Structures are given as C-alpha cells and as structure tokens.
Amino acid sequence: MHPRSLRDTPVTSVLLTNGDIDHIAGLLSLREQTPFSLFATSEILDVLSENRIFDAVNREKVTRHPVALAQDFDLQPGLSARLFAVPGKVPLFMEGNDVRTDLIGEQTVGVRLTGNGKVAYYVPGCADVTDAVLKQLSDADRIFFDGTLWDDDEMIRSGTGIKTGRRMGHIPISGPDGSIVRLQGLRAAKTFIHINNTNPILQPDSPERAFVEQSGWDIAHDGQEISA
Amino acid sequence: MHPRSLRDTPVTSVLLTNGDIDHIAGLLSLREQTPFSLFATSEILDVLSENRIFDAVNREKVTRHPVALAQDFDLQPGLSARLFAVPGKVPLFMEGNDVRTDLIGEQTVGVRLTGNGKVAYYVPGCADVTDAVLKQLSDADRIFFDGTLWDDDEMIRSGTGIKTGRRMGHIPISGPDGSIVRLQGLRAAKTFIHINNTNPILQPDSPERAFVEQSGWDIAHDGQEISA
C-alpha cells in the first residue's frame, strides 16, 4: 500500500495478543496522528486504558475494537481472525507476589488467521502446549509459534536473567514437553517466532539450529515474507 | 565503561527533563534488570508512577531520585546537575481541553551541568526564551538548545501536523522571537538538539542550515562527542 501522506504508514490494523511491554510499547512509536484500527481482547485493551501514556495514541484516529474470544472478525479485507486463549500470565509490570503461568483467559491469546482458503496460527507466547492448544492448532496450514527459549533455564545459565522460560510464560523448544515434540504430529508448516537473543537457534552453525531445521521447522527472520 | 555482564549497559544515570513520550518511553527499552539511577522532578516521577507500565523498570534495580528545582546534585562522580523551570506544558497524553504552554514548574525543565570547571546547559524543550531563561543561561560555556522546528507553522505547512511549534512547547529557531535572535548575546558555544525531521536545517545544502551555521550554532548529530 502506498502512503497517503508524509506521516502515513501502510499499517491499517494492529492486533495485540498480549499486554506486556514487548507487545504494546511499539504503539508509542506509531503516535500520534496515524490512523489505524486496534484490535485486542477487553482485558488487553484495559491495560492500555489503565496507562494514560497510551492516550497519546489518539482514539479519534485509532479506533479501539474489543474482540471476544472464539469470535471471527475481519482484520482487513480478505483476512479474518479469531482469538483463542493459551496458557500464560499477566504482564510483567502487573505481576503480584504470586504469579500463575497457567492462566487461560484474555491476557495471553493466539490468533487463527484465515484467508485465501488457508489457515495460519500466530502464537507468540504460550506457557504450555496443552491438549487444548494442540486441538486448536489441528486445522493449521502454517503455525507461527513461540520460540523464545531453547531450554527452560537458558537465561539463568547465561547470566542474563533469573527466571525460567515457563515462569516468563514461554514453553521451551527442546525437551520431552517442548514445542517441537508436542507439535510434531501436526501436518502444518511450522515457523518459530519471538526468539530471544539468548536462543542458540539464532546462531547459524549451532547444533540446536540444525536440530530445529531437521525437525521440519523454519526460523523466522526480519523482513521475511511467506506466501500461502 | 566496560559492561559488567551480558545484559549490562554503560548507563549509570538517567535524568528526565520532561514526562512526554519522547523523553520517557526509552526507559521501557532499558528494562528490566539493568541497574541505574533515575533522576527527575517529583512531578515527572509522578507521571511514571501513574503509568504502571513503568513498574517494569524494577525499582529495586533502578532507584528513583526526586530532585527539587534549583538544587545541585551529583549525576555521576565529577558531574553536577541543577534543574530549572522553562516555559512548557504537560505531556501530550495528559493534555486537557485547555492547554497552557507557558507553565513554569516541574513539568518542563532545563539542566545546568557543571564539571571540569565548565558550565553546560541542556534544554531540549522550551516554549519561549523569556528574560528569566536568558538570565539563567548567562554563565554557560556551552548550550544545547531546543531545535525542534525552524519556524512555528512548519508542520502545518508540510502536512505533517496540525499544531504550531509553540503549541507543542517548542520555540522556533527563526524569526525575531526565535532562539537564534534571543540567544545571540550569549558568549557560549551553542548546539541545536531535539531537531524534528521536518526541520530544513537537517538538509545538508539548505539555506536554513547555512544560516544557522553562520549564526555560530552547531547542529547536533547522532554519535556526536563534544569535549569541554
């Protein structure tokens, strides 16, 4: 799409799947007069409302659309979306003393996208691949899935953090309960997204990357385009 | 300074002079376990407190130091700072129906920096160069000053905005009340900072840039280092 003015962008819709910083802070770079439609669950939109800084995203230009789970809606012409809950947690900045990472609700969702007769899933955060998640993904042609960490204590071991992946709401790629093993029965093409910079699959020559590719997964990269 | 660990940064102190997005949103990129000291007026720190998203900037790692106006404090060893009010306004996302741009208080401040026997001023936003501002700057060896716009209706003319510079809290560079004319009596070396991307002084061959340089001002650029 061509820009319509000097400060325009080709972005017509934004869909939030989570209320944490890495999902919402980018809105502050799209301010302040750029029109687009903003879709999210009511609970995620509440996070924005509770933080007045997001009032800079002008509600007259950026319409906020609350979306219920399990309800189809048009993200843009020809592209339909449906949200579903996956195991997760509240945003880091809203954590209390006790943090549950198995919440099933409106705080962490995946997206089922349909267009051109194809079905794709986008799941950037998922604390556990439950049987319900597997069942949801069963009609996928393509899955974009949470590839944050290779293994659960990677950040602790590398001295870059004090939490496990699961504690952060991200199932690891490796291991008997990891995403590769859990999703291996699905016929879909599979791509890891949301990859943390400690994850060895980002290293071109790593055995972990080789394993991921041998397992039939792609590893997303900036600027990537995928045709259905 | 050398990093002390993989996720370390050489940043030891952050000083906020304003509570608007372009001043505070960067804090969200420094999260979440990077220790530094955060200095600002109480009113600017209140803006952070009122937006829970900034709780991601862990208060146990990032100590928040409220600083009174006209009070010297150590920003880091050998570098002393003092805040002073300049004409300005509340952050965009806190604007009500009536917006005053001549507020003198804790919402928009300049900084007087002293070290090595030299005095520098850092003033990224200033809606008007009043006589009080001029008097404050009179002992400067170097001034870094608000260079947002060349002239007041530049964004309106270019179709990139609907507000004048003064309405946004920024005095223009040009014109009889602009910063070049108002500051011309000061002996300090002068550098424009906080330059909007509509400002013609950013164009290498523009007459506006030539005029600025002929008037004895520098134009700041990314990565610039200045020795006292």
JSON list of C-alpha atoms in Angstrom, two decimals, chain B residues 15-134:
[
{"chain": "B", "resi": 15, "resn": "LEU", "atom": "CA", "xyz": [17.89, 12.31, 34.04]},
{"chain": "B", "resi": 16, "resn": "LEU", "atom": "CA", "xyz": [14.43, 13.16, 32.73]},
{"chain": "B", "resi": 17, "resn": "THR", "atom": "CA", "xyz": [13.62, 16.75, 31.82]},
{"chain": "B", "resi": 18, "resn": "ASN", "atom": "CA", "xyz": [10.07, 16.10, 30.67]},
{"chain": "B", "resi": 19, "resn": "GLY", "atom": "CA", "xyz": [7.33, 13.49, 31.08]},
{"chain": "B", "resi": 20, "resn": "ASP", "atom": "CA", "xyz": [6.31, 13.24, 27.45]},
{"chain": "B", "resi": 21, "resn": "ILE", "atom": "CA", "xyz": [6.72, 10.09, 25.39]},
{"chain": "B", "resi": 22, "resn": "ASP", "atom": "CA", "xyz": [9.89, 11.05, 23.56]},
{"chain": "B", "resi": 23, "resn": "HIS", "atom": "CA", "xyz": [11.56, 11.52, 26.96]},
{"chain": "B", "resi": 24, "resn": "ILE", "atom": "CA", "xyz": [10.24, 8.54, 28.92]},
{"chain": "B", "resi": 25, "resn": "ALA", "atom": "CA", "xyz": [9.33, 5.73, 26.51]},
{"chain": "B", "resi": 26, "resn": "GLY", "atom": "CA", "xyz": [13.01, 4.82, 26.10]},
{"chain": "B", "resi": 27, "resn": "LEU", "atom": "CA", "xyz": [13.00, 3.62, 29.71]},
{"chain": "B", "resi": 28, "resn": "LEU", "atom": "CA", "xyz": [10.93, 0.67, 28.52]},
{"chain": "B", "resi": 29, "resn": "SER", "atom": "CA", "xyz": [13.84, -0.44, 26.35]},
{"chain": "B", "resi": 30, "resn": "LEU", "atom": "CA", "xyz": [16.26, -0.40, 29.31]},
{"chain": "B", "resi": 31, "resn": "ARG", "atom": "CA", "xyz": [14.20, -2.85, 31.32]},
{"chain": "B", "resi": 32, "resn": "GLU", "atom": "CA", "xyz": [14.19, -4.99, 33.21]},
{"chain": "B", "resi": 33, "resn": "GLN", "atom": "CA", "xyz": [17.27, -5.90, 35.21]},
{"chain": "B", "resi": 34, "resn": "THR", "atom": "CA", "xyz": [19.69, -3.11, 34.29]},
{"chain": "B", "resi": 35, "resn": "PRO", "atom": "CA", "xyz": [20.71, -1.09, 37.35]},
{"chain": "B", "resi": 36, "resn": "PHE", "atom": "CA", "xyz": [20.99, 2.70, 37.08]},
{"chain": "B", "resi": 37, "resn": "SER", "atom": "CA", "xyz": [19.87, 5.81, 38.95]},
{"chain": "B", "resi": 38, "resn": "LEU", "atom": "CA", "xyz": [16.85, 7.71, 37.68]},
{"chain": "B", "resi": 39, "resn": "PHE", "atom": "CA", "xyz": [16.65, 11.44, 38.44]},
{"chain": "B", "resi": 40, "resn": "ALA", "atom": "CA", "xyz": [13.70, 13.75, 37.75]},
{"chain": "B", "resi": 41, "resn": "THR", "atom": "CA", "xyz": [11.42, 16.28, 39.39]},
{"chain": "B", "resi": 42, "resn": "SER", "atom": "CA", "xyz": [8.67, 14.88, 41.59]},
{"chain": "B", "resi": 43, "resn": "GLU", "atom": "CA", "xyz": [6.04, 15.82, 39.02]},
{"chain": "B", "resi": 44, "resn": "ILE", "atom": "CA", "xyz": [7.83, 13.95, 36.26]},
{"chain": "B", "resi": 45, "resn": "LEU", "atom": "CA", "xyz": [8.36, 10.92, 38.52]},
{"chain": "B", "resi": 46, "resn": "ASP", "atom": "CA", "xyz": [4.61, 11.09, 39.24]},
{"chain": "B", "resi": 47, "resn": "VAL", "atom": "CA", "xyz": [3.95, 10.60, 35.53]},
{"chain": "B", "resi": 48, "resn": "LEU", "atom": "CA", "xyz": [5.89, 7.34, 35.71]},
{"chain": "B", "resi": 49, "resn": "SER", "atom": "CA", "xyz": [4.09, 6.25, 38.89]},
{"chain": "B", "resi": 50, "resn": "GLU", "atom": "CA", "xyz": [0.72, 6.95, 37.31]},
{"chain": "B", "resi": 51, "resn": "ASN", "atom": "CA", "xyz": [1.55, 4.63, 34.41]},
{"chain": "B", "resi": 52, "resn": "ARG", "atom": "CA", "xyz": [2.00, 1.14, 35.77]},
{"chain": "B", "resi": 53, "resn": "ILE", "atom": "CA", "xyz": [3.82, 0.02, 32.64]},
{"chain": "B", "resi": 54, "resn": "PHE", "atom": "CA", "xyz": [6.89, 1.74, 34.13]},
{"chain": "B", "resi": 55, "resn": "ASP", "atom": "CA", "xyz": [6.83, -0.72, 37.03]},
{"chain": "B", "resi": 56, "resn": "ALA", "atom": "CA", "xyz": [8.70, -2.94, 34.57]},
{"chain": "B", "resi": 57, "resn": "VAL", "atom": "CA", "xyz": [11.62, -0.62, 35.34]},
{"chain": "B", "resi": 58, "resn": "ASN", "atom": "CA", "xyz": [12.35, -2.54, 38.54]},
{"chain": "B", "resi": 59, "resn": "ARG", "atom": "CA", "xyz": [12.54, -0.10, 41.48]},
{"chain": "B", "resi": 60, "resn": "GLU", "atom": "CA", "xyz": [14.97, -2.39, 43.28]},
{"chain": "B", "resi": 61, "resn": "LYS", "atom": "CA", "xyz": [17.45, -2.06, 40.44]},
{"chain": "B", "resi": 62, "resn": "VAL", "atom": "CA", "xyz": [16.56, 1.43, 39.25]},
{"chain": "B", "resi": 63, "resn": "THR", "atom": "CA", "xyz": [16.38, 3.84, 42.17]},
{"chain": "B", "resi": 64, "resn": "ARG", "atom": "CA", "xyz": [14.12, 6.82, 41.55]},
{"chain": "B", "resi": 65, "resn": "HIS", "atom": "CA", "xyz": [15.51, 10.10, 42.90]},
{"chain": "B", "resi": 66, "resn": "PRO", "atom": "CA", "xyz": [13.15, 13.09, 43.10]},
{"chain": "B", "resi": 67, "resn": "VAL", "atom": "CA", "xyz": [15.11, 16.29, 42.55]},
{"chain": "B", "resi": 68, "resn": "ALA", "atom": "CA", "xyz": [13.97, 19.76, 43.57]},
{"chain": "B", "resi": 69, "resn": "LEU", "atom": "CA", "xyz": [14.44, 22.72, 41.23]},
{"chain": "B", "resi": 70, "resn": "ALA", "atom": "CA", "xyz": [17.48, 24.94, 41.84]},
{"chain": "B", "resi": 71, "resn": "GLN", "atom": "CA", "xyz": [19.25, 22.25, 43.85]},
{"chain": "B", "resi": 72, "resn": "ASP", "atom": "CA", "xyz": [22.68, 20.86, 42.94]},
{"chain": "B", "resi": 73, "resn": "PHE", "atom": "CA", "xyz": [23.05, 17.09, 42.85]},
{"chain": "B", "resi": 74, "resn": "ASP", "atom": "CA", "xyz": [25.66, 14.63, 41.57]},
{"chain": "B", "resi": 75, "resn": "LEU", "atom": "CA", "xyz": [24.58, 12.97, 38.35]},
{"chain": "B", "resi": 76, "resn": "GLN", "atom": "CA", "xyz": [27.74, 10.90, 38.48]},
{"chain": "B", "resi": 77, "resn": "PRO", "atom": "CA", "xyz": [31.16, 11.45, 40.02]},
{"chain": "B", "resi": 78, "resn": "GLY", "atom": "CA", "xyz": [32.57, 14.72, 38.70]},
{"chain": "B", "resi": 79, "resn": "LEU", "atom": "CA", "xyz": [29.35, 15.80, 37.02]},
{"chain": "B", "resi": 80, "resn": "SER", "atom": "CA", "xyz": [26.96, 18.00, 38.95]},
{"chain": "B", "resi": 81, "resn": "ALA", "atom": "CA", "xyz": [23.47, 18.97, 37.77]},
{"chain": "B", "resi": 82, "resn": "ARG", "atom": "CA", "xyz": [20.83, 21.55, 38.67]},
{"chain": "B", "resi": 83, "resn": "LEU", "atom": "CA", "xyz": [17.30, 21.73, 37.25]},
{"chain": "B", "resi": 84, "resn": "PHE", "atom": "CA", "xyz": [15.44, 24.91, 36.41]},
{"chain": "B", "resi": 85, "resn": "ALA", "atom": "CA", "xyz": [11.97, 25.52, 35.03]},
{"chain": "B", "resi": 86, "resn": "VAL", "atom": "CA", "xyz": [11.48, 26.73, 31.46]},
{"chain": "B", "resi": 87, "resn": "PRO", "atom": "CA", "xyz": [8.18, 27.64, 29.78]},
{"chain": "B", "resi": 88, "resn": "GLY", "atom": "CA", "xyz": [6.42, 24.46, 28.73]},
{"chain": "B", "resi": 89, "resn": "LYS", "atom": "CA", "xyz": [3.34, 22.31, 29.09]},
{"chain": "B", "resi": 90, "resn": "VAL", "atom": "CA", "xyz": [2.15, 19.00, 30.45]},
{"chain": "B", "resi": 91, "resn": "PRO", "atom": "CA", "xyz": [2.80, 15.86, 28.36]},
{"chain": "B", "resi": 92, "resn": "LEU", "atom": "CA", "xyz": [0.60, 15.41, 25.29]},
{"chain": "B", "resi": 93, "resn": "PHE", "atom": "CA", "xyz": [-1.14, 12.38, 26.78]},
{"chain": "B", "resi": 94, "resn": "MET", "atom": "CA", "xyz": [-2.15, 14.44, 29.84]},
{"chain": "B", "resi": 95, "resn": "GLU", "atom": "CA", "xyz": [-3.47, 17.45, 27.98]},
{"chain": "B", "resi": 96, "resn": "GLY", "atom": "CA", "xyz": [-7.00, 18.56, 28.82]},
{"chain": "B", "resi": 97, "resn": "ASN", "atom": "CA", "xyz": [-9.20, 20.85, 26.76]},
{"chain": "B", "resi": 98, "resn": "ASP", "atom": "CA", "xyz": [-7.26, 23.97, 27.63]},
{"chain": "B", "resi": 99, "resn": "VAL", "atom": "CA", "xyz": [-3.52, 23.68, 27.22]},
{"chain": "B", "resi": 100, "resn": "ARG", "atom": "CA", "xyz": [-1.18, 26.29, 28.61]},
{"chain": "B", "resi": 101, "resn": "THR", "atom": "CA", "xyz": [2.27, 26.39, 27.06]},
{"chain": "B", "resi": 102, "resn": "ASP", "atom": "CA", "xyz": [3.66, 28.98, 29.45]},
{"chain": "B", "resi": 103, "resn": "LEU", "atom": "CA", "xyz": [3.68, 26.81, 32.55]},
{"chain": "B", "resi": 104, "resn": "ILE", "atom": "CA", "xyz": [6.70, 27.40, 34.76]},
{"chain": "B", "resi": 105, "resn": "GLY", "atom": "CA", "xyz": [7.14, 24.45, 37.05]},
{"chain": "B", "resi": 106, "resn": "GLU", "atom": "CA", "xyz": [8.31, 20.88, 37.28]},
{"chain": "B", "resi": 107, "resn": "GLN", "atom": "CA", "xyz": [6.86, 19.55, 34.01]},
{"chain": "B", "resi": 108, "resn": "THR", "atom": "CA", "xyz": [9.43, 21.02, 31.63]},
{"chain": "B", "resi": 109, "resn": "VAL", "atom": "CA", "xyz": [12.92, 21.73, 32.90]},
{"chain": "B", "resi": 110, "resn": "GLY", "atom": "CA", "xyz": [16.37, 22.55, 31.66]},
{"chain": "B", "resi": 111, "resn": "VAL", "atom": "CA", "xyz": [19.59, 21.26, 33.19]},
{"chain": "B", "resi": 112, "resn": "ARG", "atom": "CA", "xyz": [22.69, 23.17, 34.25]},
{"chain": "B", "resi": 113, "resn": "LEU", "atom": "CA", "xyz": [25.65, 20.77, 34.17]},
{"chain": "B", "resi": 114, "resn": "THR", "atom": "CA", "xyz": [28.99, 21.52, 35.79]},
{"chain": "B", "resi": 115, "resn": "GLY", "atom": "CA", "xyz": [32.22, 19.55, 35.63]},
{"chain": "B", "resi": 116, "resn": "ASN", "atom": "CA", "xyz": [35.90, 20.29, 34.97]},
{"chain": "B", "resi": 117, "resn": "GLY", "atom": "CA", "xyz": [35.20, 23.92, 35.83]},
{"chain": "B", "resi": 118, "resn": "LYS", "atom": "CA", "xyz": [32.88, 24.32, 32.85]},
{"chain": "B", "resi": 119, "resn": "VAL", "atom": "CA", "xyz": [29.16, 25.03, 32.67]},
{"chain": "B", "resi": 120, "resn": "ALA", "atom": "CA", "xyz": [26.87, 23.45, 30.08]},
{"chain": "B", "resi": 121, "resn": "TYR", "atom": "CA", "xyz": [23.11, 23.72, 29.67]},
{"chain": "B", "resi": 122, "resn": "TYR", "atom": "CA", "xyz": [20.79, 21.10, 28.22]},
{"chain": "B", "resi": 123, "resn": "VAL", "atom": "CA", "xyz": [17.36, 22.44, 27.24]},
{"chain": "B", "resi": 124, "resn": "PRO", "atom": "CA", "xyz": [15.55, 20.07, 24.84]},
{"chain": "B", "resi": 125, "resn": "GLY", "atom": "CA", "xyz": [12.15, 21.77, 25.14]},
{"chain": "B", "resi": 126, "resn": "CYS", "atom": "CA", "xyz": [11.42, 25.44, 25.71]},
{"chain": "B", "resi": 127, "resn": "ALA", "atom": "CA", "xyz": [8.25, 27.20, 24.56]},
{"chain": "B", "resi": 128, "resn": "ASP", "atom": "CA", "xyz": [9.67, 30.71, 24.93]},
{"chain": "B", "resi": 129, "resn": "VAL", "atom": "CA", "xyz": [13.06, 32.29, 25.61]},
{"chain": "B", "resi": 130, "resn": "THR", "atom": "CA", "xyz": [11.96, 34.60, 28.39]},
{"chain": "B", "resi": 131, "resn": "ASP", "atom": "CA", "xyz": [14.27, 37.05, 30.12]},
{"chain": "B", "resi": 132, "resn": "ALA", "atom": "CA", "xyz": [14.42, 34.59, 33.02]},
{"chain": "B", "resi": 133, "resn": "VAL", "atom": "CA", "xyz": [15.67, 31.85, 30.69]},
{"chain": "B", "resi": 134, "resn": "LEU", "atom": "CA", "xyz": [18.27, 34.23, 29.24]}
]
